[in-house]
């Protein structure tokens, strides 16, 4: 009798369509997706070798979780981003190159550019307010953001850590306006006032409110380091998604290892005993704390028995802040690459990237094909099976999924572009106002200030020490034309030269 009643009840529920969309998604087993984005982490700031030999920096840093991830996934040795924070993050969220989305420098206050002053270059009115989804706000790029696309596809979209998508007092400062279901600790600022719970992550002095990390009140006054607090909250949110029977998109964007370089005492001692300078040791402790977070997330996925249906993408948003950029005692180097954060040279833009996708990616594999940050957008949407038919922006990103599958693929043999008609402010090699293109092994950089170009064969000269522009004039002409054509196509902004009272010309018109 009871059995019959149950059967009738079940039939009734089925007929009434009482099963939620989330449960339907569970049936097709949409993969969970974790983007683990580190801030300002250099290409060599890990024990995983990304160069063709093990460097002294690989031996200095301890990142066992990254080693495990690389052993289970694919390591990309030529993965690129922009040279500063916001352009990279907007490209990831929109699939657009910085030249097209125009958030070319880092954002903070509404309608206030962050460019340093230049003697004779005036910088364009770039999208200094960041991004938005639907609302019309001046100086913003309007696009359909990746979390919105994933949310619409049935995902529980989780933002944890640094956002830095939009200026304060604009909608884009709040990740929940960009499609995230939940926001932990993200706002307009691109750095934490403090990593220390004892300092309430900067929420003490009213004058620090711009940089004070929002939320996380339950850790205030505790000894919980910021990276650890963010990890605990990320795990709580993944658990929430599991309980809701929804696949999740976790955007785990650590504030680490951006300045202030504050030591994580759990890991500091070993680096001091290694003989490192206190600042270098503090930086190494930030790196190891970030890696512990990755390890904890991987352990959680294993414990919940969902690791086989979870994709993890590891990336950094720009090169490591090198000694030459800020002066004083170095805390990171990027060698054998030249320069660091803010630079057009490889040290500014080449990132440690790893992708784990059980059942698709061969563990321990290495991929040398160059890819760039806007490719993440297209690839992640495809991983989720989400449609891009109704998005509002034109895409530059190309899916790297064929590479993950190990297939021979020519679709990514395209030029990659960087465009920075701005001035970051720090001094160092390759830091200035520039446009650049990489095509095959060749890279051309066009410096706006004096219109000179530099040409490097990256395969032969990874440190960009030998400028071949004078010897390879045909190659300079070819790459200048490719770069100029692209910049015109996307209506890229150029600085204005007050000496000659005109815009800086495109590289093939100089
Ligand atoms: Ca950064």
Short mmCIF file of N, CA and C in Angstrom, two decimals, residues 12 77 86 140 152 193 235 306-307 319 338 373 390 405 407 414 429 440 458 463 469:
data_model
loop_
_atom_site.label_atom_id
_atom_site.label_comp_id
_atom_site.label_asym_id
_atom_site.label_seq_id
_atom_site.Cartn_x
_atom_site.Cartn_y
_atom_site.Cartn_z
N UNK A 12 3.41 11.85 -9.75
CA UNK A 12 2.81 13.18 -9.69
C UNK A 12 3.91 14.26 -9.76
N UNK A 77 53.89 26.48 -20.90
CA UNK A 77 55.14 27.20 -20.63
C UNK A 77 55.18 28.58 -21.29
N UNK A 86 44.24 45.01 -13.75
CA UNK A 86 42.87 45.13 -14.28
C UNK A 86 42.73 44.68 -15.73
N UNK A 140 33.34 52.82 -19.12
CA UNK A 140 33.36 51.39 -18.78
C UNK A 140 33.22 50.59 -20.06
N UNK A 152 23.93 31.60 -15.87
CA UNK A 152 22.79 31.32 -16.75
C UNK A 152 22.77 29.86 -17.21
N UNK A 193 44.95 46.01 2.38
CA UNK A 193 45.64 46.90 3.32
C UNK A 193 46.54 46.08 4.24
N UNK A 235 35.96 26.96 0.49
CA UNK A 235 35.53 25.58 0.76
C UNK A 235 34.08 25.57 1.25
N UNK A 306 34.59 14.55 -5.80
CA UNK A 306 34.20 15.26 -7.03
C UNK A 306 35.42 15.71 -7.83
N UNK A 307 36.60 15.21 -7.43
CA UNK A 307 37.80 15.67 -8.15
C UNK A 307 37.82 15.22 -9.61
N UNK A 319 53.33 39.57 -14.45
CA UNK A 319 54.62 39.08 -13.97
C UNK A 319 54.94 39.53 -12.56
N UNK A 338 63.36 38.85 -18.81
CA UNK A 338 63.80 40.21 -18.57
C UNK A 338 62.69 41.00 -17.88
N UNK A 373 45.46 35.40 -21.95
CA UNK A 373 44.42 35.41 -20.91
C UNK A 373 43.00 35.42 -21.46
N UNK A 390 24.49 34.86 -27.40
CA UNK A 390 23.80 36.12 -27.11
C UNK A 390 24.66 37.12 -26.33
N UNK A 405 43.30 18.50 -25.17
CA UNK A 405 43.03 17.13 -25.63
C UNK A 405 44.24 16.52 -26.33
N UNK A 407 45.39 17.34 -29.22
CA UNK A 407 45.25 17.24 -30.67
C UNK A 407 46.18 18.23 -31.36
N UNK A 414 48.09 32.15 -34.09
CA UNK A 414 47.66 33.50 -34.47
C UNK A 414 48.53 34.50 -33.72
N UNK A 429 63.26 48.12 -17.14
CA UNK A 429 63.37 47.75 -18.56
C UNK A 429 62.00 47.43 -19.16
N UNK A 440 54.39 33.54 -33.96
CA UNK A 440 55.42 32.51 -34.04
C UNK A 440 56.46 32.77 -32.97
N UNK A 458 62.03 35.03 -29.59
CA UNK A 458 61.82 34.56 -28.22
C UNK A 458 62.37 33.14 -28.03
N UNK A 463 65.48 35.97 -22.86
CA UNK A 463 65.75 37.12 -21.99
C UNK A 463 65.68 38.46 -22.72
N UNK A 469 65.97 44.37 -34.57
CA UNK A 469 65.18 45.25 -35.45
C UNK A 469 66.00 45.77 -36.63
#
